[in-house]
Structure formats: structure tokens, C-alpha cells
Short mmCIF file of C-alpha atoms and ligand atoms in Angstrom, two decimals:
data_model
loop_
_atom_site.label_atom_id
_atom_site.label_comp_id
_atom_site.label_asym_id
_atom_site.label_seq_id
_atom_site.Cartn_x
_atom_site.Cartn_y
_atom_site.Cartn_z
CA UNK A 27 -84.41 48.51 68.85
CA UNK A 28 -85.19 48.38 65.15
CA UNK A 29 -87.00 51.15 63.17
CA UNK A 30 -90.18 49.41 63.28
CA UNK A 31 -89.88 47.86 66.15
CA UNK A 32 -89.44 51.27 68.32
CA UNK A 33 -92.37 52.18 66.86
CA UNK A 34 -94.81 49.67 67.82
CA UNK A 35 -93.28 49.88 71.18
CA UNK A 36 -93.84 53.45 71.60
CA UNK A 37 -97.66 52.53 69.93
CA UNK A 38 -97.91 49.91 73.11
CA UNK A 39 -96.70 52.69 75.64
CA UNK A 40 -99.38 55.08 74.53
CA UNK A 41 -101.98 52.58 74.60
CA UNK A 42 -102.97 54.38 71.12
CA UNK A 43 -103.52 51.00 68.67
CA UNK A 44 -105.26 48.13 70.67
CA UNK A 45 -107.84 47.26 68.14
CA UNK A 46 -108.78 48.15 64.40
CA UNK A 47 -108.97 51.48 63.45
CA UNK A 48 -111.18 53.60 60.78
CA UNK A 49 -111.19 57.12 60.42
CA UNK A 50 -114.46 58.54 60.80
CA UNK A 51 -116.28 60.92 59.13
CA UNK A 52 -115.93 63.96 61.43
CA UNK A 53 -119.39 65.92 62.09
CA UNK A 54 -117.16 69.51 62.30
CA UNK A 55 -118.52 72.95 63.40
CA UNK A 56 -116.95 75.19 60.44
CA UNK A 57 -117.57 78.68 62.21
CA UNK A 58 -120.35 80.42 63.91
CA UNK A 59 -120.34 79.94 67.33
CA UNK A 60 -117.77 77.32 67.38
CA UNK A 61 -115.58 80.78 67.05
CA UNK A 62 -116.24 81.61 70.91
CA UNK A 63 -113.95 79.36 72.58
CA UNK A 64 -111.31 80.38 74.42
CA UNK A 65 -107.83 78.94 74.79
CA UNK A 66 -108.78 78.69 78.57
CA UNK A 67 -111.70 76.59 77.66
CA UNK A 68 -109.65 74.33 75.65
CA UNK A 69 -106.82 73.77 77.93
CA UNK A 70 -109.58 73.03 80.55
CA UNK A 71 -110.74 70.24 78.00
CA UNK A 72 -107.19 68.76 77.35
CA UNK A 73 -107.25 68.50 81.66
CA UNK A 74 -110.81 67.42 81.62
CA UNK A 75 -109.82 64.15 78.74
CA UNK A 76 -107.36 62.90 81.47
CA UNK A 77 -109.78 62.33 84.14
CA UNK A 78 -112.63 60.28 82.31
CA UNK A 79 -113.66 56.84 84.01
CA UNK A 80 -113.73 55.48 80.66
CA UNK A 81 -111.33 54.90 77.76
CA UNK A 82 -113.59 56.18 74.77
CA UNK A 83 -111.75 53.79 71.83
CA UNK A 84 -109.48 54.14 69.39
CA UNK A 85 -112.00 56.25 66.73
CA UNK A 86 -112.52 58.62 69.03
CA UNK A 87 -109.02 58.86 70.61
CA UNK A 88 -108.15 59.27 66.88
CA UNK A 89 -110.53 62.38 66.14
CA UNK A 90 -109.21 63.61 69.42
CA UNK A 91 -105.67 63.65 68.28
CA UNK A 92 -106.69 65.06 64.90
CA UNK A 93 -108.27 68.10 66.24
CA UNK A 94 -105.97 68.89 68.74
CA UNK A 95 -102.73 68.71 66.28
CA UNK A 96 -105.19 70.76 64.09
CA UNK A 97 -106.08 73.23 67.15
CA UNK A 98 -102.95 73.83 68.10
CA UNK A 99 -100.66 73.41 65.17
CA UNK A 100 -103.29 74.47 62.07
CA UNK A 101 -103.55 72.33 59.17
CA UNK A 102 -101.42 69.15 58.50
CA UNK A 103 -98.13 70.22 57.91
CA UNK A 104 -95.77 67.56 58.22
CA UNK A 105 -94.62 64.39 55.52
CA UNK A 106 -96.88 61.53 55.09
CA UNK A 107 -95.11 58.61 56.95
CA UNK A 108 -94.18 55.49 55.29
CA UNK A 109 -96.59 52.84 54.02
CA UNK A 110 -95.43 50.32 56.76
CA UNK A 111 -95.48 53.02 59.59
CA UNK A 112 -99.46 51.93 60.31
CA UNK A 113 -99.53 53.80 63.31
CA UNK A 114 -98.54 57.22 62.11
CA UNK A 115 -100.14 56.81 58.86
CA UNK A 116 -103.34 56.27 60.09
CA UNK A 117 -102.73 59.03 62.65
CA UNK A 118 -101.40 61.58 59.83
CA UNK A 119 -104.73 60.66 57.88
CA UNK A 120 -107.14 61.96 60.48
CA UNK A 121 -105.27 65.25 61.36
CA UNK A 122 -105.05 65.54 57.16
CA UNK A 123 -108.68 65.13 56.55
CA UNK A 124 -109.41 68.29 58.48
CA UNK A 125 -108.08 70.01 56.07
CA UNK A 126 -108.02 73.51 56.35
CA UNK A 127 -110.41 73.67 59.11
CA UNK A 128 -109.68 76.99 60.86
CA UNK A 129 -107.53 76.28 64.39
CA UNK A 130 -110.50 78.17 66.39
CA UNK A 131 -113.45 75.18 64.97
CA UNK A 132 -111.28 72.70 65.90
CA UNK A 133 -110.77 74.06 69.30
CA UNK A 134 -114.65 74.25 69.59
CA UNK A 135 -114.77 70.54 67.69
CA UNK A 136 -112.39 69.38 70.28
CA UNK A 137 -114.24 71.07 73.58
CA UNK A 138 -117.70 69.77 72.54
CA UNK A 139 -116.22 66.36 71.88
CA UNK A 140 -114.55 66.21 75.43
CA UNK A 141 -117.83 67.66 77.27
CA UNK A 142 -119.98 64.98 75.53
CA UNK A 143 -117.56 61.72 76.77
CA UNK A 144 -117.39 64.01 80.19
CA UNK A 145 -120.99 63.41 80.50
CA UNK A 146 -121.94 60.14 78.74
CA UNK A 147 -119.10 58.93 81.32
CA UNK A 148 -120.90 60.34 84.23
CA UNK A 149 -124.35 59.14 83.54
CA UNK A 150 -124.59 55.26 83.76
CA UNK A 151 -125.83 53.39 80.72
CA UNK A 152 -127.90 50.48 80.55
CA UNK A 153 -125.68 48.62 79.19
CA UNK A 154 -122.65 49.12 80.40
CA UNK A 155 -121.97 46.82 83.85
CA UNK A 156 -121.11 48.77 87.27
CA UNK A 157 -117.89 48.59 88.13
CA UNK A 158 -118.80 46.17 90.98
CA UNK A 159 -120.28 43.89 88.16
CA UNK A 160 -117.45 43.72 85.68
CA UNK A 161 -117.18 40.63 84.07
CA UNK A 162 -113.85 38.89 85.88
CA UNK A 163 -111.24 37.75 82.99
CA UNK A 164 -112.02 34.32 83.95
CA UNK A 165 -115.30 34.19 82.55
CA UNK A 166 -113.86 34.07 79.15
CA UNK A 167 -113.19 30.26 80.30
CA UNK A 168 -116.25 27.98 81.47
CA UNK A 169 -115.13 25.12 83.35
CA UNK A 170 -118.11 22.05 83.97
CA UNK A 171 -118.31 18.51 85.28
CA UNK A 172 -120.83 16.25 84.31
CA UNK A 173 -121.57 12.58 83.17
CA UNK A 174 -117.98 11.68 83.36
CA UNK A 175 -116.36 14.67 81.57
CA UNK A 176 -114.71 17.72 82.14
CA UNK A 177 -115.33 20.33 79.32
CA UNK A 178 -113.18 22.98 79.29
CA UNK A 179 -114.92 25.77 77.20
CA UNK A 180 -113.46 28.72 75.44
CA UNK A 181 -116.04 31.47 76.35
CA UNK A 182 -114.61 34.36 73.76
CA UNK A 183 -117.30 34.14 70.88
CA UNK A 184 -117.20 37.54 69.51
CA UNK A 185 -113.38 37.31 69.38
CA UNK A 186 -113.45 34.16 67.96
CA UNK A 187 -112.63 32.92 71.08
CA UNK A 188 -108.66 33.98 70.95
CA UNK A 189 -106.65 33.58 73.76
CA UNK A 190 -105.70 35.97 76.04
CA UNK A 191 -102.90 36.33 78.22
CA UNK A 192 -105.12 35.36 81.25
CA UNK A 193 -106.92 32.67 79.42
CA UNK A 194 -103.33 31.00 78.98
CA UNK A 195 -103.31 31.02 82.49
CA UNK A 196 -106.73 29.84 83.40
CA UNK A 197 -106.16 26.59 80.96
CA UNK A 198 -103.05 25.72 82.64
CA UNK A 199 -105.48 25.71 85.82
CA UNK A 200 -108.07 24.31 84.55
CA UNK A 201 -105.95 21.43 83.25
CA UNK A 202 -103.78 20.83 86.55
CA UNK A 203 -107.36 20.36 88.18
CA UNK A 204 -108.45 18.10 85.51
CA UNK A 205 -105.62 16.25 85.35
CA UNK A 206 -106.93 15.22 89.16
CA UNK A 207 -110.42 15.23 89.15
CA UNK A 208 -112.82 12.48 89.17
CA UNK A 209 -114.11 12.81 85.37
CA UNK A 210 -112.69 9.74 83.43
CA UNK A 211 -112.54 12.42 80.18
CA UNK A 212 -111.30 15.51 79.50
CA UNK A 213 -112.87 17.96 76.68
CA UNK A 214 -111.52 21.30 74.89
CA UNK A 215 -114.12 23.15 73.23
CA UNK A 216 -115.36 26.60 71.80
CA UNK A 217 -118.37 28.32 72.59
CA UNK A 218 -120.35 30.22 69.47
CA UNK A 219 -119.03 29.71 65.84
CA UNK A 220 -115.33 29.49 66.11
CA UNK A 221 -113.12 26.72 67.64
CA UNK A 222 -110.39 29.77 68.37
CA UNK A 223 -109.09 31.84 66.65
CA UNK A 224 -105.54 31.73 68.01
CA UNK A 225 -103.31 33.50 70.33
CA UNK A 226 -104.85 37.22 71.08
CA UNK A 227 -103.02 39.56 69.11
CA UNK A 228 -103.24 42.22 71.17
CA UNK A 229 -101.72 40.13 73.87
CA UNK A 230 -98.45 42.22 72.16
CA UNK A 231 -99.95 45.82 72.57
CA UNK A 232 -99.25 45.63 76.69
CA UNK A 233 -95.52 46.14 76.75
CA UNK A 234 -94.26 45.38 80.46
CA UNK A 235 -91.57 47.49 82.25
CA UNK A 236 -88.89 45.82 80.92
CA UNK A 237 -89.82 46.70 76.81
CA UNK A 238 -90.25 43.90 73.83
CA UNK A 239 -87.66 41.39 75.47
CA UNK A 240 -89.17 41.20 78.54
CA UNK A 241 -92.43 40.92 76.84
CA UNK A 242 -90.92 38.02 74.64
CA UNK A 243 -89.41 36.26 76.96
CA UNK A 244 -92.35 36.17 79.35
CA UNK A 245 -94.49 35.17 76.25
CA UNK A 246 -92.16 32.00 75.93
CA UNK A 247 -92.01 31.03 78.97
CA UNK A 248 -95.93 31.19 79.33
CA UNK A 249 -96.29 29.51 76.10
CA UNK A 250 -93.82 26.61 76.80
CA UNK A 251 -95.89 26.05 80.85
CA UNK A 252 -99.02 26.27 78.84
CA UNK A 253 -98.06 23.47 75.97
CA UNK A 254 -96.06 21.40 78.35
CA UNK A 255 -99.67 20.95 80.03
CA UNK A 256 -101.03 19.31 76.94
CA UNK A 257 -97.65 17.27 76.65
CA UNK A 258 -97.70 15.98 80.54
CA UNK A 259 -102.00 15.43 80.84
CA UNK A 260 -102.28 12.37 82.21
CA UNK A 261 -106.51 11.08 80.82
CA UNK A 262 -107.53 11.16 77.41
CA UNK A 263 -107.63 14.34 76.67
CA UNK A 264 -110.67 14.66 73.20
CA UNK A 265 -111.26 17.89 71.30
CA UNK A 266 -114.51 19.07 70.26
CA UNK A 267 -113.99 21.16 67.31
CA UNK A 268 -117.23 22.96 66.94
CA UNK A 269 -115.39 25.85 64.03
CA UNK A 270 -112.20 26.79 62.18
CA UNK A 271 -109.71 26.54 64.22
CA UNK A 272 -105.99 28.86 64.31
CA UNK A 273 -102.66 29.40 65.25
CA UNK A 274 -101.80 27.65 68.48
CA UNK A 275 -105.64 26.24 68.61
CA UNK A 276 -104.08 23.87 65.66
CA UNK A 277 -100.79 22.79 66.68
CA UNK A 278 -101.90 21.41 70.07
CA UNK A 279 -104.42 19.23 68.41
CA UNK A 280 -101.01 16.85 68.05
CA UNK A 281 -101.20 16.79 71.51
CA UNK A 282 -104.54 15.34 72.17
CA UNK A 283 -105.88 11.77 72.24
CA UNK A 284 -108.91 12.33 69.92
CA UNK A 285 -110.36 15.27 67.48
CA UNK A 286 -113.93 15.43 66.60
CA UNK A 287 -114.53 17.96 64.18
CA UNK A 288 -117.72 19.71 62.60
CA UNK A 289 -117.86 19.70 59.11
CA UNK A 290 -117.83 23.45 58.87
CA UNK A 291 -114.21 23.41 60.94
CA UNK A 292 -110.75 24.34 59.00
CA UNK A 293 -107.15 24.21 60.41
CA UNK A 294 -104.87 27.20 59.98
CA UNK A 295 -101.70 27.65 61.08
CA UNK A 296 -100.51 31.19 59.50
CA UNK A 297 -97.27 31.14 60.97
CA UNK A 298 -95.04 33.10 57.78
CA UNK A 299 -98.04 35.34 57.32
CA UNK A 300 -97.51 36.47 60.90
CA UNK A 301 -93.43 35.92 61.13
CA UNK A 302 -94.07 33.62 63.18
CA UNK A 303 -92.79 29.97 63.37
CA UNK A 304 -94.55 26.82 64.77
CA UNK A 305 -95.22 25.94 68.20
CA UNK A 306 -97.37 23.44 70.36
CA UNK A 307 -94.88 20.67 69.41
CA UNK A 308 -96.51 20.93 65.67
CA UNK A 309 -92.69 20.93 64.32
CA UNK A 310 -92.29 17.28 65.46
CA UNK A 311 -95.93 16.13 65.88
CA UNK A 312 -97.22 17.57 62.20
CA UNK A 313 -94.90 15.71 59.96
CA UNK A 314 -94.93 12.43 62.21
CA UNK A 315 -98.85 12.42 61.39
CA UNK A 316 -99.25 13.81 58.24
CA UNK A 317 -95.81 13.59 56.47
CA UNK A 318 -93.46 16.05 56.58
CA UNK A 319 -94.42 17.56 53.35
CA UNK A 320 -97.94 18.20 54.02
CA UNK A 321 -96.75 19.44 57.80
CA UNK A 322 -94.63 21.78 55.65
CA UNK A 323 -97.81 23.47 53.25
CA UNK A 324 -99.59 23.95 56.45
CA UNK A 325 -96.71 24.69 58.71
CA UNK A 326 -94.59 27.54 56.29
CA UNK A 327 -96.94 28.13 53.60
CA UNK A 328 -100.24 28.30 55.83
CA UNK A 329 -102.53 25.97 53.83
CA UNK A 330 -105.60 26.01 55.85
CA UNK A 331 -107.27 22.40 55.53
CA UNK A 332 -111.00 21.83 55.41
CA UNK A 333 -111.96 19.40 58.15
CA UNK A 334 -112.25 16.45 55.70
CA UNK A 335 -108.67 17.22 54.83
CA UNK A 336 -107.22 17.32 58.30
CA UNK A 337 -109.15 14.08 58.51
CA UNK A 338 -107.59 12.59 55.78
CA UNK A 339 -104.10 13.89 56.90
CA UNK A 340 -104.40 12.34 60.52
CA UNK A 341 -104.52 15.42 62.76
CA UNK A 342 -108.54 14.83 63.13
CA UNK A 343 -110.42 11.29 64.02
CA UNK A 344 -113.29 12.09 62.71
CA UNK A 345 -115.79 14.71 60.92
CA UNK A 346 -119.70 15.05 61.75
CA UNK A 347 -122.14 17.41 59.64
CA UNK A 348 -122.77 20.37 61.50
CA UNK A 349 -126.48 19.83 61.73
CA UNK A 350 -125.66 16.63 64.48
CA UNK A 351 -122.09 17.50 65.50
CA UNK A 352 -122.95 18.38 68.93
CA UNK A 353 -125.68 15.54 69.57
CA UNK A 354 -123.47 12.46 68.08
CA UNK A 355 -120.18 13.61 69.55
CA UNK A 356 -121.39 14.29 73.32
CA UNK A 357 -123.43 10.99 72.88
CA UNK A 358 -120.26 9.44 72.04
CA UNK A 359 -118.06 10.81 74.85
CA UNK A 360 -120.22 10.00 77.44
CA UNK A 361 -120.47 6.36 76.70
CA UNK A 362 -116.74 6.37 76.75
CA UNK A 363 -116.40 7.91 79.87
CA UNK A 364 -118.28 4.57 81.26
CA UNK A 365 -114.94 3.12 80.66
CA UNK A 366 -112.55 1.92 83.51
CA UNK A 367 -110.88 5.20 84.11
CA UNK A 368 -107.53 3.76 84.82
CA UNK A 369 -107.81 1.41 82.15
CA UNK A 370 -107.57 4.39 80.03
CA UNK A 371 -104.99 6.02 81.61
CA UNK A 372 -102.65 3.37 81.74
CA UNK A 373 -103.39 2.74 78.09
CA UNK A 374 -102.43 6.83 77.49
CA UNK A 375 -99.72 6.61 79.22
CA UNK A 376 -98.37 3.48 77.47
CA UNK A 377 -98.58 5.26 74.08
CA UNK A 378 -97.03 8.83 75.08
CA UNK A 379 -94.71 8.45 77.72
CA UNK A 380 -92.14 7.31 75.57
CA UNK A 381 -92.49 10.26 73.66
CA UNK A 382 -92.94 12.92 76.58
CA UNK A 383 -89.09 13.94 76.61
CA UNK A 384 -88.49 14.48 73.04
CA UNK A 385 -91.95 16.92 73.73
CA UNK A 386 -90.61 18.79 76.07
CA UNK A 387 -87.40 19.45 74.11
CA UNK A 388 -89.27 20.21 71.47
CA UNK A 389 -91.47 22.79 72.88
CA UNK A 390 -88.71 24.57 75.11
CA UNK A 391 -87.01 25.04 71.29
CA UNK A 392 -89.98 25.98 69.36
CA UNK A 393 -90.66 28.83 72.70
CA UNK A 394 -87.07 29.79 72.31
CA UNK A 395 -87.51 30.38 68.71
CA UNK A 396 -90.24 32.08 68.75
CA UNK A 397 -88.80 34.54 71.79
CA UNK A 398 -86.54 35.61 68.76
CA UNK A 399 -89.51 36.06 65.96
CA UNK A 400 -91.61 38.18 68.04
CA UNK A 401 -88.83 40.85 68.08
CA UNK A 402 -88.30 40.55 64.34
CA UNK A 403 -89.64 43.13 62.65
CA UNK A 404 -91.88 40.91 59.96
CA UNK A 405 -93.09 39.87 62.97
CA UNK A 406 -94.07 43.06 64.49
CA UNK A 407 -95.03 44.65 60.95
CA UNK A 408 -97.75 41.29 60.45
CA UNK A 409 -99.56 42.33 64.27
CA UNK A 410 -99.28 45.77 63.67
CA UNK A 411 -101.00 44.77 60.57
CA UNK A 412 -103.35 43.17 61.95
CA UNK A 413 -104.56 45.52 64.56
CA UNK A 414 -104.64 48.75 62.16
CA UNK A 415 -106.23 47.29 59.20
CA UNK A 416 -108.28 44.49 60.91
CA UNK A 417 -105.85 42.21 57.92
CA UNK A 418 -107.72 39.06 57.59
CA UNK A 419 -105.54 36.24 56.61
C1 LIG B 4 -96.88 39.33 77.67
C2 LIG B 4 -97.63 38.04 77.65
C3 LIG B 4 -98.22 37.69 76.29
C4 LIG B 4 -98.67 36.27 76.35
C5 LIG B 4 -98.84 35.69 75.03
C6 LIG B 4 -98.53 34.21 75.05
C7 LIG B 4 -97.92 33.89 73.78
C8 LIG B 4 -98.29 32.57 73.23
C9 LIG B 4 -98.38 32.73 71.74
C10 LIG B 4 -98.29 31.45 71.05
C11 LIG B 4 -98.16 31.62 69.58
C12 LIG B 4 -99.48 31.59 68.95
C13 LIG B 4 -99.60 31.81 67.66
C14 LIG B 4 -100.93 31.90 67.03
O1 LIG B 4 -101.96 31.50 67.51
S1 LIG B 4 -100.87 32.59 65.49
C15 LIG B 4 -102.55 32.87 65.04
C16 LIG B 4 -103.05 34.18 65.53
N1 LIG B 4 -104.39 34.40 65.01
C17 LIG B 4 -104.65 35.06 63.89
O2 LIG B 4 -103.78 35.52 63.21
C18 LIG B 4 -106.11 35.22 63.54
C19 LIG B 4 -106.46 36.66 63.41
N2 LIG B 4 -107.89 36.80 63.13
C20 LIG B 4 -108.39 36.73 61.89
O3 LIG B 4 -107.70 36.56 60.92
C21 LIG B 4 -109.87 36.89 61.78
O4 LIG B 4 -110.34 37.61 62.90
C22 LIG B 4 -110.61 35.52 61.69
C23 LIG B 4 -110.27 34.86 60.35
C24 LIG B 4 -110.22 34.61 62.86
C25 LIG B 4 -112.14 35.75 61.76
O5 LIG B 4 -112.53 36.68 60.76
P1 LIG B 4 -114.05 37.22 60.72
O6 LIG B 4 -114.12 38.21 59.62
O7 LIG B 4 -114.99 36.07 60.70
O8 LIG B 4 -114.25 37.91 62.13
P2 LIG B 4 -113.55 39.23 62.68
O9 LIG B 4 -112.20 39.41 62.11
O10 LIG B 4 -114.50 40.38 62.53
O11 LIG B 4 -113.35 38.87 64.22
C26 LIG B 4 -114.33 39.19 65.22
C27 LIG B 4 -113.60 39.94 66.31
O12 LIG B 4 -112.63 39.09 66.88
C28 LIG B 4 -111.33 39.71 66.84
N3 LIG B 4 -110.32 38.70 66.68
C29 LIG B 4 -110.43 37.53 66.01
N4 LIG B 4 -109.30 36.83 66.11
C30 LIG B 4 -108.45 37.56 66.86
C31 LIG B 4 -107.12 37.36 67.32
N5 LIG B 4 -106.46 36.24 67.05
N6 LIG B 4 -106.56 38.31 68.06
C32 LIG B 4 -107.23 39.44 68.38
N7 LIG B 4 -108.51 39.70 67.97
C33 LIG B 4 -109.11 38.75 67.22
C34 LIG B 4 -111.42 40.64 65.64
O13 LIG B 4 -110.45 41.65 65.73
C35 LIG B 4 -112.84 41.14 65.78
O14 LIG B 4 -112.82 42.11 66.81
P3 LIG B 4 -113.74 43.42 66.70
O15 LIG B 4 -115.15 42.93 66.61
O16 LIG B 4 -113.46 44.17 67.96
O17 LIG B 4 -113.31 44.12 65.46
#
């Protein structure tokens, strides 16, 4: 495994990195009573971390490591790693900002720290739902019937709605059902202020038994069952594009039937940023609508269009201004889900089917493909990126 590479991977074993990081400012004790801890009572607190219920997050998993390094090993002693080793910088950062922060007030720093998430773990918070009440993945996808349309909702708003592993999955259900249900029409949407935001990057963090490969090659072949849904749907299949859309949320709008976008949507497709390449058929579908030089700007150079653009370039129908997006484009669906159903159908069918193999060889190559750029290391360098300096692209 490459430098890098072996790095993120040992990152995904210890579960260290799964979301943005910032060091925080550490409220120390300096001396004073902090000096009457014993070694006992510290290894009791390095026991004590492995049994809480809860996983505190990364911040304080971070001030953890810092003052144990500095508790046990004194002040920072060792090279600052490389600019591209995120992990270990960041990492090397907290135990450094202790400075020289005797070993005995860390031990203290690092007792009261573990006897305060020993007890805010015990006590239930309001908040927080019982265990018995945890929200099941699926809930991150709302699936409803009415007046003649299915609407398939992505339920993720304060991640943008990005896709998680299980949300792959629960599309690819929701879709098979769809594809036999009674509604005439079939909608994608997003629920809050984004259309999606793309694949989940920390879909990557949860390395399998196997290691990267396995990872990757499980990733393609999920990817290439969830797109060949789009390619095989048998209704019109519309998508409501209530906010900017990314990633894979953009290259599968080739796939639909129709695209109704807000005004406030873009499209971005931040494949090279990521070392990434395209998927969702977008290699094939992109330049057949918009020409294969503006398929390229978005496609390799990540040009984001505004939603008048994409309009102008094919990939949406239409635009509405945000203020009556929702109220003209649900108006509109439902009066065309009045239509004879099989009318429609047949009418789909006549304009894909003859396209549906060249589809499916298209998206089993673009899944291969990207099998091989997830293990690159631009690839792993962009997500790792991503996830330690919340990078915004
Ligand atoms: C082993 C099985 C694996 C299965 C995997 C299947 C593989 C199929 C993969 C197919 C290939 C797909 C490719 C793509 O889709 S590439 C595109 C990926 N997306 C991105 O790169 C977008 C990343 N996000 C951003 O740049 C910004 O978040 C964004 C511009 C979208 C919004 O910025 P804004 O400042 O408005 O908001 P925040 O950044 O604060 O976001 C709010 C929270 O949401 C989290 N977030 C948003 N997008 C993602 C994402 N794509 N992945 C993970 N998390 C995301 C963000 O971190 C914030 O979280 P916190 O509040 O906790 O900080």
C-alpha cells in the first residue's frame, strides 16, 4: 500500500478522523491539586475511556490523545509530520500545544476529562434519544405516495443530504418498488436547502476486513447496482431540484426524464478536485447533451453551472424562482400524472431502450475506473482533505 494510502487506512482502523477536526483551546490545570494524582488513578482512567456508551468526537478524542502522549511521554518530542500527513499533523499539533505542561497536570487534565464523559455518559440527556429510540438509517430516506406520484426524498439536511452507504441501498429499494407501484410518476428530491451534496465522504473512513480493495471494489459494485437502477426505471422518472446539487447527485440527472430546478440550484461535479473520475453514465450522457466540450469544463475541470446554465446546456428542463418552485412544479407533476400511465411508459421506453446497453457498458466502465481512483493516492489525499480541514470545494 502506498505511503499515504497506509496511512489513511490505519486513520480508518482507529476510527480516529470521521469528521472535521479543530484543536481546541484546552482549559488545563497547571499545578495545585492537579499534582495529587496517582499513576494508579490514571491507568484506572485509560481502563475507564474504553468502557464509555458513547463515542465523545473527534475534539475530544484529540485532547485525549494530547494529554496522554503528554502524561506519559512529557512534552512533544518527536518531528512535525509532513504537510500532506493530515492525520498526524493535526494529531502532533494538539500534543505540541501543551507545551511544557508538567507530565503530573496532564495526568490530572486527562483523569478529570475521563470522569466528566464517565458521567455525562451515565446520566441521560434530554436530547440525546434512548437507545430503543435511535433514529433507524432509513430515516435519512422518506418514501410517499400521493396524487399519482412517488417522491422519493433525501432526508439528510444538515449534511446536505449526502449519501450514505445505506442510503445507496435504500434508493435502489425504493426504486425497485417504484418501478412497480401504482403511481404513474416517479420524483427524486431533497429535503432542506440542498439537492445533495454527493456521495458521503466518510463512506471511505469504514475500512472492511479485507483493507482499501475490498472497500473499492464493494464501492463499485454498489455504485454500478445503484446507477444501473436509474438506467433500467421503467416510468418517467422527474427530478425536483430544490438546491445545488454534487457529485453523483449531478451525473444521474442524464438519467432522468425531466429536471425542474430552483433558481438558487448549481451543478457540480468536482471529480479532479477529489481524484475522482465521472460516473452515473455522465461520460457518455454529458457530452451527448451538452457537447462534449462543455461535458469536459464540468466533467475534468469542475465548472459548477448556475441552474440557468445547466438549463441552457440541456441537463435541466426548466428553472422556477425559488419563491414558487415548490408550488408550480408539484402543480405541474400532478396534472401529468393524470396521464395514461402506460401511455407514458411505452413512450419512455421507446426513447431509452435503444440506448439501455451502451448504459450499462458504460457504467460497469466508469465503476471499474473509479475502483482504481479510490486507491490512488490524489484520491485518498482529496477525502482525507476533506474530512481534516472541512476543505470546501
Ligand atoms: C464501502 C462502501 C462505500 C459505498 C460508497 C459508494 C460509492 C459510490 C460513490 C460514487 C462516486 C460519487 C462521487 C461524488 O459524489 S463526488 C462529490 C462528493 N461531495 C463533495 O465533495 C462535497 C463535499 N462537501 C462540501 O464541499 C460542502 O460541505 C458543501 C459545498 C456541500 C456545503 O458547504 P457548506 O459550507 O454550505 O456546508 P458544510 O460544509 O458546513 O456542510 C454541512 C455538514 O454536512 C457535511 N457534508 C456536506 N457534504 C458532505 C459530503 N459529501 N460528505 C460528508 N459530509 C458532508 C459537512 O461536513 C458538514 O458536517 P458538520 O456539520 O458535521 O461539520
Amino acid at each position: 500500500m502506498a505511503g499515504f494510502a497506509g496511512r489513511l487506512a490505519r486513520c480508518w482502523y482507529s476510527g480516529f478522523l470521521r469528521s472535521p477536526l479543530q484543536v481546541p483551546a484546552l482549559g488545563l490545570h497547571v499545578g495545585g491539586p492537579a499534582m495529587q494524582t496517582s499513576q494508579k488513578d490514571f491507568n484506572n482512567a485509560v481502563s475507564q475511556l474504553k468502557l464509555l456508551k458513547e463515542d465523545p468526537g473527534n475534539e475530544v478524542k484529540l485532547k485525549l490523545y494530547a494529554l496522554y502522549k503528554q502524561a506519559t511521554e512529557g512534552p512533544c518530542n518527536v518531528p512535525k509530520p509532513g504537510m500532506l500527513d493530515f492525520i498526524n499533523k493535526t494529531k502532533w499539533d494538539a500534543w505540541n500545544a501543551l507545551g511544557s505542561l508538567s507530565k503530573e497536570a496532564a495526568r490530572q487534565n486527562y483523569v478529570d476529562l475521563v470522569s466528566k464523559l464517565s458521567a455525562s455518559s451515565e446520566s441521560p440527556s434530554p436530547e440525546a434519544p434512548a437507545a430503543d429510540k435511535k433514529q433507524p438509517e432509513s430515516d435519512s430516506l422518506v418514501v410517499t405516495s400521493g396524487d399519482g406520484i412517488t417522491t422519493i426524498r433525501l432526508n439528510r439536511p444538515t449534511k446536505k443530504n449526502a449519501l450514505t452507504t445505506q442510503m445507496y441501498h435504500d434508493i435502489i429499494a425504493a426504486l425497485q418498488a417504484a418501478s412497480k407501484d401504482e403511481s404513474p410518476i416517479t420524483v427524486l428530491t431533497g429535503s432542506g436547502d440542498y439537492f445533495c451534496s454527493g456521495n458521503d465522504l466518510t463512506n471511505f473512513t469504514s475500512l472492511p476486513a479485507g483493507g482499501p480493495e475490498e472497500m473499492a471494489r464493494s464501492s463499485a459494485v454498489l455504485l454500478r447496482d445503484f446507477v444501473n437502477c436509474f438506467i433500467d426505471f421503467p416510468k418517467p422518472l422527474v427530478a425536483v431540484v430544490n438546491g445545488p446539487a454534487v457529485g453523483i447527485s449531478v451525473t444521474i440527472l442524464g438519467l432522468f426524464d425531466v429536471v425542474y430546478a430552483t433558481d438558487r440550484a448549481t451543478f457540480h461535479t468536482p471529480f479532479s478536485h477529489l481524484g475522482q473520475s465521472p460516473e452515473g453514465c455522465s461520460s457518455y450522457t454529458f457530452p451527448k447533451i451538452m457537447g462534449s466540450s462543455k461535458a469536459a469544463e464540468m466533467l475534468l475541470f469542475g465548472k459548477k453551472l448556475t441552474a440557468q446554465e445547466a438549463c441552457a446546456q440541456g441537463l435541466v428542463t426548466e428553472v422556477f424562482p425559488d419563491s414558487t418552485f415548490q408550488k408550480e412544479v408539484w402543480a405541474r407533476l400532478k396534472a401529468y400524472s393524470k396521464l395514461p400511465p402506460n401511455a407514458m411508459r411505452i413512450s419512455k421506453q421507446i426513447i431509452r431502450d435503444r440506448e439501455k446497453e451502451k448504459l450499462h457498458a458504460v457504467n460497469a466502465e466508469e465503476s471499474n475506473v473509479l475502483r482504481e481512483r479510490w486507491l490512488s493516492d490524489e484520491c485518498m489525499n482529496a477525502i482525507a482533505s476533506f474530512l481534516s480541514r472541512k476543505s470546501k470545494l
